[in-house]
Amino acid sequence: QRSPAPRSGLSVRRALSTFKGPDPTARAPVRPPAMAGVSQREARKAAERRQKRAVEEQRARIKLVSTILQKPEELRTKDDVTLLSACVDTVEELEKRKQKTEARKRKLEEVIDEPDELKKKINLLAAAIQAARYLVIYSGAGISTAASIPDYRGPNGVWTLLQSGRTVSAGDLSEAEPTLTHMGITKLYKEKLVQHVVSQNCDGLHLRSSLPRKALSELHGNMYIEVCTYCSPNREYIRLFDVTERTSLHRHNTGRKCHKCGGELRDTIVHFGEKGTLEQPLNWKGAAEAAKEADVIICLGSSLKVLKKYACLWCMSRVPHKRPKLYIVNLQWTPKDGVATLKIHAKCDDVMQLLLEELCLEIPHYDRSKDPIFSLATQLRPGEEDSHSRKLLTKDNPGSVGSTVSGGWYGKGCAKGRRKKKV
C-alpha cells in the first residue's frame, strides 16, 4: 500500500525543476505595467497571485529541505543531495534557526553547581559582602519559590506554562510565609551589611519579614497595599488580604473608598506593559539613589530580563570599571551573566544558608504572631466586609498554599506577548 503524497505537493524532482535561483520573495514586488486590453486592477491581481504562488512554493521548498536535513547523510538520495546543493541559502537559514532554538533551550536549562564549587563561590561572596561599602540586593521570584509561589521563567513558571499553551492556576498567596532567604536578607540589613533591597515581587514577603519600608523598593507593587491617589500625598491602606481581586491590566480600582476624601482606592500592582507611577510602595527614588551609591549588587532569584531594562539600576552612565560589582544567584542563564563578577548556580535558600554560616550569623525564624503587617494594617470600615472574598491573614499558622483563586495580579499581562500558532 503506497503512502499518501505529502501535503506540500512538492517532490524533490519538482522542487529541482521549479527552482530558478534566489528566493523570489526576497525581492521587493514590482508593480507590473498595464498591458493592452488589461486593466491595472487585473494586472495587480495577477501579480499578487504570482507572488502568493511563489511564497507557497518557497514554504514547500523549506519544508522539503528541512525534511531532508533531518535524515542521516547515508540515507539521503542523489536527488536529495542535488536539491540541497541548489538551495544553499535555504539550508543556511534552517541551520541558523536550529542554532537559535538550541541556544534558547540551553538558556532555559537549570544548572546546579557541585558542592565543592558552591562552597568556593560562597566564600568569595561572603568576602565581597564584608568588604562592600554600600551593598544593594535585587530580588526576583526565585526567592519565593520555597513559599510555594511559582516563578515566571523556570520550568514550571508562569511564562513557561503560558508559552507552551498550558493554564496557570494561582494558589491563595496570602497563605505564603517569608522564606529563609527573606529572613536572611533582613538579618543582613540589621547587621548593616545590606543597605537597600530592590524587589520585583508583589507578594509582600519582604515587608512581612520585618524589613523596614525605608530600605525597600517594591518596583512592581505590593498585593496587600491599596492607595488613594486623590489625596496629596497619596494615602496608603495596608490590608490583611490580597486587594487585587477585582483588578487587572489597566484596571486598578479595588472597589473600596478612601476613608478621608471618599475617592476610589486603587491597587499598586505594575502589570507587564504598564509603567509604575506611584511613589510608594514602588519607591523608585530610593532604588535609583541606592544603585548610585552601590559598589556591590547581589541579584537573587531573578532572570533579569525585565530588570535589565531599568538603566538607572545599573549605573550605565559610568565607565565599565567604575560600575558596581555584580554577583548573581540564579539557576538559569541571565542577560547579565557576561558582566557578572561571580555567577552562582544554586537555589537561593541554599546559598543564603551557607552564606550566613560563613558570616557566622544566625538566620531568624519567621514568627507569624510578630508579623509587622498586623500592626501596619488598616481595618475595613463597617459595610466594607463584603468588598472582597479573599482569605484574611491571621496570626494563627496557615494551611498549605494550594486553594485556587481567580482574579488578581498573579500572571496578569502574561498573555500580552503570546501569538496564536498558524494552523
Coordinates of C-alpha atoms in Angstrom, one line a residue:
Q1 CA 0.0 0.0 0.0
R2 CA 1.5 3.3 -1.1
S3 CA 1.8 6.1 1.4
P4 CA -0.1 9.3 0.5
A5 CA 1.8 12.1 -1.1
P6 CA 3.0 14.9 1.1
R7 CA 0.6 17.8 1.5
S8 CA 3.2 20.2 0.3
G9 CA 2.7 18.8 -3.2
L10 CA 6.4 19.3 -4.0
S11 CA 8.6 16.2 -4.7
V12 CA 12.3 16.5 -4.9
R13 CA 12.3 16.4 -8.7
R14 CA 9.6 19.0 -8.9
A15 CA 11.4 21.2 -6.4
L16 CA 14.5 21.0 -8.6
S17 CA 12.5 21.8 -11.7
T18 CA 10.8 24.8 -10.2
F19 CA 14.0 26.2 -8.5
K20 CA 15.3 29.1 -10.5
G21 CA 17.8 30.7 -8.3
P22 CA 17.3 33.0 -5.3
D23 CA 14.1 33.2 -3.3
P24 CA 11.7 35.3 -5.4
T25 CA 10.1 36.7 -2.3
A26 CA 13.4 38.2 -1.3
R27 CA 13.0 40.9 -3.9
A28 CA 10.6 43.7 -3.4
P29 CA 7.5 43.3 -5.6
V30 CA 7.4 45.4 -8.6
R31 CA 4.1 46.8 -9.8
P32 CA 3.6 45.5 -13.4
P33 CA 2.8 48.0 -16.1
A34 CA -0.7 47.8 -17.5
M35 CA -0.9 45.7 -20.8
A36 CA -3.0 46.4 -23.7
G37 CA -6.6 45.2 -23.0
V38 CA -5.8 44.5 -19.4
S39 CA -6.8 46.9 -16.6
Q40 CA -4.5 47.9 -13.8
R41 CA -6.6 46.1 -11.3
E42 CA -6.4 42.8 -13.3
A43 CA -2.6 43.2 -13.7
R44 CA -2.3 43.9 -9.9
K45 CA -4.4 40.8 -9.1
A46 CA -2.3 38.7 -11.4
A47 CA 0.9 39.9 -9.8
E48 CA -0.5 39.2 -6.4
R49 CA -1.4 35.6 -7.5
R50 CA 2.1 35.1 -8.8
Q51 CA 3.7 36.4 -5.6
K52 CA 1.4 34.2 -3.5
R53 CA 2.3 31.2 -5.6
A54 CA 6.0 31.9 -5.2
V55 CA 5.6 32.2 -1.5
E56 CA 3.8 28.9 -1.2
E57 CA 6.4 27.2 -3.4
Q58 CA 9.2 28.7 -1.2
R59 CA 7.4 27.4 2.0
A60 CA 7.0 24.0 0.5
R61 CA 10.7 24.0 -0.5
I62 CA 11.8 25.0 3.0
K63 CA 9.6 22.2 4.4
L64 CA 11.2 19.7 2.0
V65 CA 14.7 20.8 2.7
S66 CA 14.0 20.6 6.4
T67 CA 12.8 17.0 6.0
I68 CA 16.0 16.1 4.0
L69 CA 18.3 17.7 6.6
Q70 CA 16.6 15.5 9.3
K71 CA 17.7 12.4 7.5
P72 CA 21.1 10.8 8.3
E73 CA 23.6 11.7 5.5
E74 CA 23.9 8.0 4.5
L75 CA 20.2 7.8 3.8
R76 CA 20.0 10.8 1.6
T77 CA 19.3 10.1 -2.1
K78 CA 21.1 11.6 -5.1
D79 CA 18.1 13.9 -5.7
D80 CA 18.2 14.9 -2.0
V81 CA 21.9 15.9 -2.3
T82 CA 21.2 17.8 -5.6
L83 CA 18.4 19.7 -4.0
L84 CA 20.4 20.7 -1.0
S85 CA 23.2 21.9 -3.3
A86 CA 20.7 24.0 -5.3
C87 CA 19.2 25.5 -2.1
V88 CA 22.3 26.7 -0.2
D89 CA 20.6 29.8 1.1
T90 CA 17.6 27.8 2.5
V91 CA 20.0 25.3 4.1
E92 CA 21.9 28.1 5.8
E93 CA 18.7 29.7 7.0
L94 CA 17.5 26.5 8.5
E95 CA 20.8 25.9 10.2
K96 CA 20.7 29.3 11.8
R97 CA 17.1 28.6 13.0
K98 CA 18.3 25.4 14.6
Q99 CA 21.2 27.0 16.3
K100 CA 18.9 29.8 17.8
T101 CA 16.4 27.1 19.0
E102 CA 19.2 25.1 20.7
A103 CA 20.7 28.3 22.3
R104 CA 17.2 29.3 23.6
K105 CA 16.7 25.8 25.1
R106 CA 20.2 26.0 26.8
K107 CA 19.2 29.3 28.4
L108 CA 16.1 27.7 30.0
E109 CA 18.1 24.8 31.5
E110 CA 18.6 24.9 35.2
V111 CA 22.2 24.3 36.3
I112 CA 23.4 23.5 39.8
D113 CA 27.0 23.9 41.0
E114 CA 28.8 21.0 42.5
P115 CA 29.1 21.2 46.4
D116 CA 32.8 22.0 46.3
E117 CA 32.4 24.6 43.6
L118 CA 29.4 26.1 45.5
K119 CA 31.4 26.4 48.7
K120 CA 34.2 28.2 47.0
K121 CA 31.8 30.7 45.4
I122 CA 30.1 31.2 48.8
N123 CA 33.4 32.1 50.3
L124 CA 34.0 34.7 47.6
L125 CA 30.5 36.2 48.0
A126 CA 31.0 36.4 51.8
A127 CA 34.3 38.2 51.3
A128 CA 32.6 40.7 48.9
I129 CA 29.8 41.4 51.4
Q130 CA 32.3 42.1 54.2
A131 CA 34.4 44.4 52.0
A132 CA 31.4 46.2 50.5
R133 CA 30.9 49.9 51.3
Y134 CA 27.3 50.0 50.1
L135 CA 25.5 46.8 49.1
V136 CA 22.2 46.5 47.4
I137 CA 20.2 43.4 46.8
Y138 CA 17.9 42.9 43.7
S139 CA 15.4 40.1 44.4
G140 CA 13.2 38.2 42.0
A141 CA 10.5 35.5 42.0
G142 CA 13.2 32.8 42.7
I143 CA 13.4 33.8 46.4
S144 CA 9.7 33.0 46.9
T145 CA 9.5 29.6 45.2
A146 CA 10.3 28.0 48.6
A147 CA 7.0 29.5 49.8
S148 CA 5.1 27.6 47.1
I149 CA 4.8 30.7 44.8
P150 CA 5.9 29.8 41.3
D151 CA 8.4 31.9 39.5
Y152 CA 7.9 33.2 35.9
R153 CA 10.6 31.7 33.7
G154 CA 11.5 28.4 35.4
P155 CA 10.5 25.0 34.1
N156 CA 7.1 25.4 35.8
G157 CA 7.0 29.2 35.7
V158 CA 4.0 31.3 34.7
W159 CA 5.5 32.5 31.4
T160 CA 6.8 29.0 30.6
L161 CA 3.4 27.4 31.1
L162 CA 1.6 30.0 29.1
Q163 CA 4.0 29.9 26.2
S164 CA 3.5 26.1 26.0
G165 CA -0.3 26.5 25.9
R166 CA -0.9 25.3 29.5
T167 CA -3.0 27.1 32.0
V168 CA -1.9 28.8 35.2
S169 CA -3.7 28.3 38.5
A170 CA -2.6 30.6 41.2
G171 CA -2.9 29.5 44.8
D172 CA -4.0 31.7 47.7
L173 CA -0.8 33.6 48.0
S174 CA -1.8 35.2 51.3
E175 CA -1.1 31.8 52.9
A176 CA 2.6 32.0 51.9
E177 CA 5.2 33.0 54.5
P178 CA 8.6 34.7 54.2
T179 CA 11.3 32.1 53.2
L180 CA 14.7 31.5 54.6
T181 CA 16.1 33.9 52.0
H182 CA 13.7 36.7 53.1
M183 CA 14.7 36.3 56.7
G184 CA 18.4 36.1 55.8
I185 CA 18.2 39.4 53.9
T186 CA 16.5 41.0 56.9
K187 CA 19.3 39.7 59.1
L188 CA 22.0 41.1 56.8
Y189 CA 20.2 44.5 56.8
K190 CA 20.1 44.5 60.6
E191 CA 23.8 43.7 60.7
K192 CA 24.3 46.7 58.4
L193 CA 25.8 44.5 55.7
V194 CA 23.0 45.4 53.3
Q195 CA 21.7 48.9 52.8
H196 CA 18.8 48.6 50.4
V197 CA 16.6 45.9 48.7
V198 CA 15.0 46.3 45.3
S199 CA 12.3 43.7 44.7
Q200 CA 10.3 42.8 41.6
N201 CA 7.9 40.7 43.7
C202 CA 4.3 41.6 44.5
D203 CA 3.9 39.0 47.3
G204 CA 4.7 41.4 50.2
L205 CA 7.0 38.9 51.8
H206 CA 9.9 41.4 52.2
L207 CA 7.6 43.6 54.2
R208 CA 6.3 40.7 56.3
S209 CA 9.9 39.6 57.1
S210 CA 10.3 42.8 59.1
L211 CA 12.5 44.6 56.5
P212 CA 11.9 48.4 57.1
R213 CA 10.0 50.1 54.3
K214 CA 12.6 52.8 54.0
A215 CA 15.1 50.1 52.9
L216 CA 12.7 48.5 50.4
S217 CA 11.7 49.4 46.8
E218 CA 8.8 47.1 45.5
L219 CA 9.1 48.2 41.9
H220 CA 6.1 46.2 40.8
G221 CA 3.8 46.9 43.8
N222 CA 2.5 45.0 46.8
M223 CA -0.6 42.8 46.8
Y224 CA -1.5 44.0 50.3
I225 CA -1.5 47.7 49.7
E226 CA -4.1 50.0 48.1
V227 CA -3.8 53.7 47.8
C228 CA -5.9 56.8 47.3
T229 CA -4.3 58.9 44.5
Y230 CA -6.8 61.8 45.1
C231 CA -5.2 62.6 48.4
S232 CA -1.9 64.5 48.4
P233 CA 0.4 62.9 49.4
N234 CA -1.2 59.6 48.4
R235 CA -2.9 57.9 51.3
E236 CA -1.9 54.2 51.8
Y237 CA -4.1 51.4 53.2
I238 CA -2.3 48.2 54.1
R239 CA -4.7 45.3 54.3
L240 CA -4.7 41.8 55.7
F241 CA -5.9 40.3 52.3
D242 CA -5.0 40.4 48.7
V243 CA -6.5 43.7 47.4
T244 CA -6.2 42.8 43.7
E245 CA -9.2 40.5 43.4
R246 CA -11.1 42.9 41.1
T247 CA -8.2 44.5 39.4
S248 CA -6.3 43.6 36.2
L249 CA -4.2 45.1 33.4
H250 CA -5.1 48.9 33.1
R251 CA -8.0 48.4 35.6
H252 CA -6.7 49.1 39.1
N253 CA -9.8 50.3 41.1
T254 CA -10.4 47.9 44.1
G255 CA -14.0 48.9 44.7
R256 CA -13.3 50.5 48.1
K257 CA -13.3 54.2 49.1
C258 CA -10.7 56.4 50.8
H259 CA -11.7 57.0 54.5
K260 CA -10.7 60.7 54.2
C261 CA -11.8 62.0 50.8
G262 CA -14.1 59.2 49.6
G263 CA -12.1 58.8 46.4
E264 CA -11.7 55.4 44.6
L265 CA -8.9 53.3 46.0
R266 CA -6.6 51.5 43.6
D267 CA -4.0 48.7 43.9
T268 CA -0.3 49.3 43.5
I269 CA 0.5 46.5 41.0
V270 CA 2.5 47.3 37.9
H271 CA 1.5 44.7 35.3
F272 CA 3.6 43.7 32.3
G273 CA 3.2 46.5 29.7
E274 CA 2.5 49.2 32.3
K275 CA 4.7 51.9 33.8
G276 CA 4.7 52.4 37.5
T277 CA 4.0 56.0 38.6
L278 CA 3.2 55.6 42.3
E279 CA 5.7 56.9 44.8
Q280 CA 5.1 54.1 47.3
P281 CA 5.5 51.2 47.7
L282 CA 7.4 51.3 44.4
N283 CA 10.0 53.8 45.8
W284 CA 11.8 54.3 42.5
K285 CA 13.6 57.3 44.1
G286 CA 15.1 55.1 46.8
A287 CA 16.1 52.4 44.3
A288 CA 17.9 54.8 42.0
E289 CA 19.7 56.5 44.9
A290 CA 20.8 53.1 46.2
A291 CA 22.1 52.0 42.8
K292 CA 24.0 55.2 42.5
E293 CA 25.7 54.6 45.9
A294 CA 26.3 50.9 45.5
D295 CA 29.7 49.3 45.0
V296 CA 28.3 45.8 45.1
I297 CA 25.0 44.4 43.8
I298 CA 23.7 40.9 44.5
C299 CA 20.9 39.6 42.3
L300 CA 18.9 36.8 44.0
G301 CA 16.4 34.6 42.0
S302 CA 15.9 36.9 39.1
S303 CA 16.1 36.2 35.4
L304 CA 16.9 39.9 35.0
K305 CA 15.1 40.0 31.7
V306 CA 12.9 42.8 33.0
L307 CA 15.3 44.4 35.5
K308 CA 18.0 44.8 32.8
K309 CA 15.8 47.4 31.1
Y310 CA 15.9 49.8 34.0
A311 CA 19.2 51.6 33.1
C312 CA 19.2 53.6 36.3
L313 CA 19.7 50.4 38.4
W314 CA 22.9 49.5 36.6
C315 CA 24.8 52.8 36.5
M316 CA 25.2 52.6 32.8
S317 CA 26.3 56.2 32.6
R318 CA 29.6 55.2 34.3
V319 CA 32.6 53.6 32.5
P320 CA 32.5 49.8 33.0
H321 CA 35.3 49.6 35.6
K322 CA 33.5 52.1 37.8
R323 CA 30.2 50.3 37.9
P324 CA 29.2 48.2 40.9
K325 CA 30.5 44.6 41.1
L326 CA 27.7 42.3 40.2
Y327 CA 27.0 38.9 41.9
I328 CA 24.2 36.7 40.5
V329 CA 22.4 33.8 42.2
N330 CA 20.2 32.0 39.7
L331 CA 19.7 28.5 38.3
Q332 CA 19.2 29.7 34.7
W333 CA 21.1 32.0 32.3
T334 CA 20.6 35.7 32.7
P335 CA 21.4 38.5 30.3
K336 CA 23.9 40.0 32.8
D337 CA 26.0 36.8 33.2
G338 CA 28.7 38.2 30.9
V339 CA 29.4 41.2 33.1
A340 CA 29.0 39.5 36.5
T341 CA 31.9 39.2 38.8
L342 CA 30.5 35.9 40.0
K343 CA 27.6 33.7 39.0
I344 CA 26.3 31.1 41.4
H345 CA 24.1 28.3 40.1
A346 CA 22.1 27.2 43.2
K347 CA 18.7 27.7 45.0
C348 CA 18.5 31.0 46.9
D349 CA 17.7 29.3 50.2
D350 CA 20.7 27.0 49.9
V351 CA 23.0 30.0 49.2
M352 CA 21.6 32.1 52.0
Q353 CA 22.0 29.3 54.5
L354 CA 25.7 28.7 53.6
L355 CA 26.4 32.4 53.3
L356 CA 25.2 33.3 56.8
E357 CA 27.0 30.3 58.2
E358 CA 30.2 31.7 56.6
L359 CA 29.5 35.1 58.1
C360 CA 28.8 33.5 61.5
L361 CA 25.2 34.8 61.6
E362 CA 22.1 33.1 62.6
I363 CA 19.0 33.3 60.4
P364 CA 16.0 34.3 62.5
H365 CA 12.9 32.2 62.2
Y366 CA 9.7 33.8 60.9
D367 CA 7.2 34.3 63.8
R368 CA 3.7 34.8 62.3
S369 CA 2.4 36.3 65.6
K370 CA 5.1 39.1 65.2
D371 CA 4.5 39.8 61.5
P372 CA 4.6 43.6 61.1
I373 CA 1.7 43.6 58.7
F374 CA -0.7 43.1 61.6
S375 CA 0.4 46.4 63.2
L376 CA 0.5 48.3 59.9
A377 CA -2.8 47.2 58.6
T378 CA -5.9 49.4 58.3
Q379 CA -9.2 47.7 59.2
L380 CA -12.2 47.7 56.9
R381 CA -15.0 50.1 57.8
P382 CA -18.5 48.8 58.5
G383 CA -20.2 47.8 55.3
E384 CA -16.9 47.0 53.5
E385 CA -16.7 43.4 54.7
D386 CA -18.3 42.2 51.5
S387 CA -15.9 44.2 49.2
H388 CA -13.7 41.1 48.8
S389 CA -13.8 37.3 49.1
R390 CA -10.1 36.7 49.8
K391 CA -8.9 34.9 52.9
L392 CA -7.7 37.2 55.7
L393 CA -4.3 36.9 57.2
T394 CA -4.4 35.7 60.8
K395 CA -1.8 35.3 63.5
D396 CA -2.5 31.5 63.5
N397 CA -0.5 29.2 61.4
P398 CA -1.9 28.9 57.9
G399 CA -2.5 25.7 55.9
S400 CA -0.7 24.8 52.7
V401 CA -0.7 27.2 49.7
G402 CA -3.0 25.3 47.4
S403 CA -6.5 26.6 47.1
T404 CA -7.1 28.1 43.7
V405 CA -8.3 31.6 43.4
S406 CA -9.5 33.7 40.5
G407 CA -8.8 37.3 39.6
G408 CA -6.0 39.4 41.0
W409 CA -2.5 40.4 39.9
Y410 CA -0.9 36.9 39.6
G411 CA 0.0 36.2 36.0
K412 CA -1.8 39.3 34.6
G413 CA -0.3 40.6 31.4
C414 CA 1.4 37.4 30.6
A415 CA -0.7 36.8 27.6
K416 CA 0.3 40.2 26.1
G417 CA 3.2 38.7 24.1
R418 CA 1.6 35.5 23.1
R419 CA 0.9 34.7 19.5
K420 CA -1.5 32.2 18.1
K421 CA 0.1 29.5 16.1
K422 CA -0.8 29.3 12.5
V423 CA -3.0 26.4 11.6

